[in-house]
Amino acid sequence: MSANRPAWQKEAACRGMGTKIFFPQRGESTAPAKEVCARCRVQAPCLEFALGIRERYGIWGGMSERPRLVLRRNQREAS
């Protein structure tokens, strides 16, 4: 594993899968990616990582862009 990648990534259910499923084009379903995330043992750290780096695209930790934006906004308001 690369030194600059988080250790949890080696446990991810998506490890070794192509990225296309996690970065669907506009109008394509996000359900396949979310199904992978739903069975992933590192879903929470994946989501925290995406929130921490302010990832704008793709499915991370079972969430797409818009729900992550809402979650970040709610976290800011709660602070």
C-alpha atoms as a PDB file:
ATOM      1  CA  MET A   1       0.000   0.000   0.000  1.00  0.00           C
ATOM      2  CA  SER A   2       1.262   3.431  -0.877  1.00  0.00           C
ATOM      3  CA  ALA A   3       2.538   5.552   1.983  1.00  0.00           C
ATOM      4  CA  ASN A   4       0.133   8.377   1.109  1.00  0.00           C
ATOM      5  CA  ARG A   5      -3.013   6.184   1.130  1.00  0.00           C
ATOM      6  CA  PRO A   6      -5.029   5.674   4.302  1.00  0.00           C
ATOM      7  CA  ALA A   7      -4.497   2.243   5.889  1.00  0.00           C
ATOM      8  CA  TRP A   8      -8.239   1.510   5.932  1.00  0.00           C
ATOM      9  CA  GLN A   9      -8.289   1.365   2.126  1.00  0.00           C
ATOM     10  CA  LYS A  10      -6.709  -2.097   2.136  1.00  0.00           C
ATOM     11  CA  GLU A  11      -9.901  -3.372   3.854  1.00  0.00           C
ATOM     12  CA  ALA A  12     -12.330  -1.630   1.502  1.00  0.00           C
ATOM     13  CA  ALA A  13     -14.937  -3.715  -0.333  1.00  0.00           C
ATOM     14  CA  CYS A  14     -14.186  -1.692  -3.466  1.00  0.00           C
ATOM     15  CA  ARG A  15     -10.484  -2.521  -3.426  1.00  0.00           C
ATOM     16  CA  GLY A  16      -9.477  -3.738  -6.848  1.00  0.00           C
ATOM     17  CA  MET A  17     -12.716  -2.648  -8.496  1.00  0.00           C
ATOM     18  CA  GLY A  18     -12.707  -0.151 -11.304  1.00  0.00           C
ATOM     19  CA  THR A  19     -13.568   3.414 -10.368  1.00  0.00           C
ATOM     20  CA  LYS A  20     -16.263   3.885 -13.017  1.00  0.00           C
ATOM     21  CA  ILE A  21     -18.956   2.433 -10.742  1.00  0.00           C
ATOM     22  CA  PHE A  22     -18.116   5.029  -8.048  1.00  0.00           C
ATOM     23  CA  PHE A  23     -18.060   7.985 -10.424  1.00  0.00           C
ATOM     24  CA  PRO A  24     -21.241   7.546 -12.483  1.00  0.00           C
ATOM     25  CA  GLN A  25     -22.057   9.957 -15.253  1.00  0.00           C
ATOM     26  CA  ARG A  26     -25.009  12.310 -14.871  1.00  0.00           C
ATOM     27  CA  GLY A  27     -28.190  10.268 -15.106  1.00  0.00           C
ATOM     28  CA  GLU A  28     -26.503   6.941 -14.301  1.00  0.00           C
ATOM     29  CA  SER A  29     -27.541   5.052 -11.197  1.00  0.00           C
ATOM     30  CA  THR A  30     -25.532   5.332  -7.984  1.00  0.00           C
ATOM     31  CA  ALA A  31     -27.188   2.186  -6.615  1.00  0.00           C
ATOM     32  CA  PRO A  32     -24.451  -0.283  -7.664  1.00  0.00           C
ATOM     33  CA  ALA A  33     -21.772   1.725  -5.857  1.00  0.00           C
ATOM     34  CA  LYS A  34     -23.944   2.196  -2.790  1.00  0.00           C
ATOM     35  CA  GLU A  35     -24.557  -1.561  -2.672  1.00  0.00           C
ATOM     36  CA  VAL A  36     -20.799  -2.154  -2.503  1.00  0.00           C
ATOM     37  CA  CYS A  37     -20.484   0.466   0.228  1.00  0.00           C
ATOM     38  CA  ALA A  38     -23.346  -1.052   2.220  1.00  0.00           C
ATOM     39  CA  ARG A  39     -21.390  -4.270   2.724  1.00  0.00           C
ATOM     40  CA  CYS A  40     -18.056  -2.540   3.363  1.00  0.00           C
ATOM     41  CA  ARG A  41     -16.445  -2.804   6.774  1.00  0.00           C
ATOM     42  CA  VAL A  42     -14.651   0.543   6.374  1.00  0.00           C
ATOM     43  CA  GLN A  43     -17.608   2.597   5.189  1.00  0.00           C
ATOM     44  CA  ALA A  44     -17.368   5.089   8.071  1.00  0.00           C
ATOM     45  CA  PRO A  45     -13.653   5.916   7.664  1.00  0.00           C
ATOM     46  CA  CYS A  46     -14.172   6.202   3.908  1.00  0.00           C
ATOM     47  CA  LEU A  47     -16.920   8.765   4.416  1.00  0.00           C
ATOM     48  CA  GLU A  48     -14.847  10.659   6.986  1.00  0.00           C
ATOM     49  CA  PHE A  49     -11.944  10.730   4.545  1.00  0.00           C
ATOM     50  CA  ALA A  50     -14.127  12.167   1.783  1.00  0.00           C
ATOM     51  CA  LEU A  51     -15.552  14.774   4.130  1.00  0.00           C
ATOM     52  CA  GLY A  52     -12.081  15.643   5.397  1.00  0.00           C
ATOM     53  CA  ILE A  53     -10.652  16.264   1.938  1.00  0.00           C
ATOM     54  CA  ARG A  54     -13.883  17.899   0.785  1.00  0.00           C
ATOM     55  CA  GLU A  55     -14.255  15.431  -2.080  1.00  0.00           C
ATOM     56  CA  ARG A  56     -16.795  16.826  -4.501  1.00  0.00           C
ATOM     57  CA  TYR A  57     -17.310  13.860  -6.799  1.00  0.00           C
ATOM     58  CA  GLY A  58     -18.220  10.212  -6.638  1.00  0.00           C
ATOM     59  CA  ILE A  59     -19.628   7.806  -4.080  1.00  0.00           C
ATOM     60  CA  TRP A  60     -17.640   7.649  -0.846  1.00  0.00           C
ATOM     61  CA  GLY A  61     -18.759   5.833   2.279  1.00  0.00           C
ATOM     62  CA  GLY A  62     -22.097   5.135   0.637  1.00  0.00           C
ATOM     63  CA  MET A  63     -22.913   8.784  -0.017  1.00  0.00           C
ATOM     64  CA  SER A  64     -22.999  10.779  -3.220  1.00  0.00           C
ATOM     65  CA  GLU A  65     -22.018  14.411  -3.606  1.00  0.00           C
ATOM     66  CA  ARG A  66     -25.212  16.151  -2.556  1.00  0.00           C
ATOM     67  CA  PRO A  67     -25.783  14.207   0.696  1.00  0.00           C
ATOM     68  CA  ARG A  68     -22.134  14.786   1.643  1.00  0.00           C
ATOM     69  CA  LEU A  69     -22.570  18.507   1.040  1.00  0.00           C
ATOM     70  CA  VAL A  70     -25.654  18.556   3.275  1.00  0.00           C
ATOM     71  CA  LEU A  71     -23.813  16.563   5.958  1.00  0.00           C
ATOM     72  CA  ARG A  72     -20.834  18.977   5.886  1.00  0.00           C
ATOM     73  CA  ARG A  73     -23.204  21.941   6.101  1.00  0.00           C
ATOM     74  CA  ASN A  74     -25.035  20.401   9.067  1.00  0.00           C
ATOM     75  CA  GLN A  75     -21.728  19.645  10.808  1.00  0.00           C
ATOM     76  CA  ARG A  76     -20.627  23.273  10.360  1.00  0.00           C
ATOM     77  CA  GLU A  77     -23.914  24.577  11.723  1.00  0.00           C
ATOM     78  CA  ALA A  78     -23.663  22.268  14.748  1.00  0.00           C
ATOM     79  CA  SER A  79     -20.153  23.570  15.571  1.00  0.00           C
END
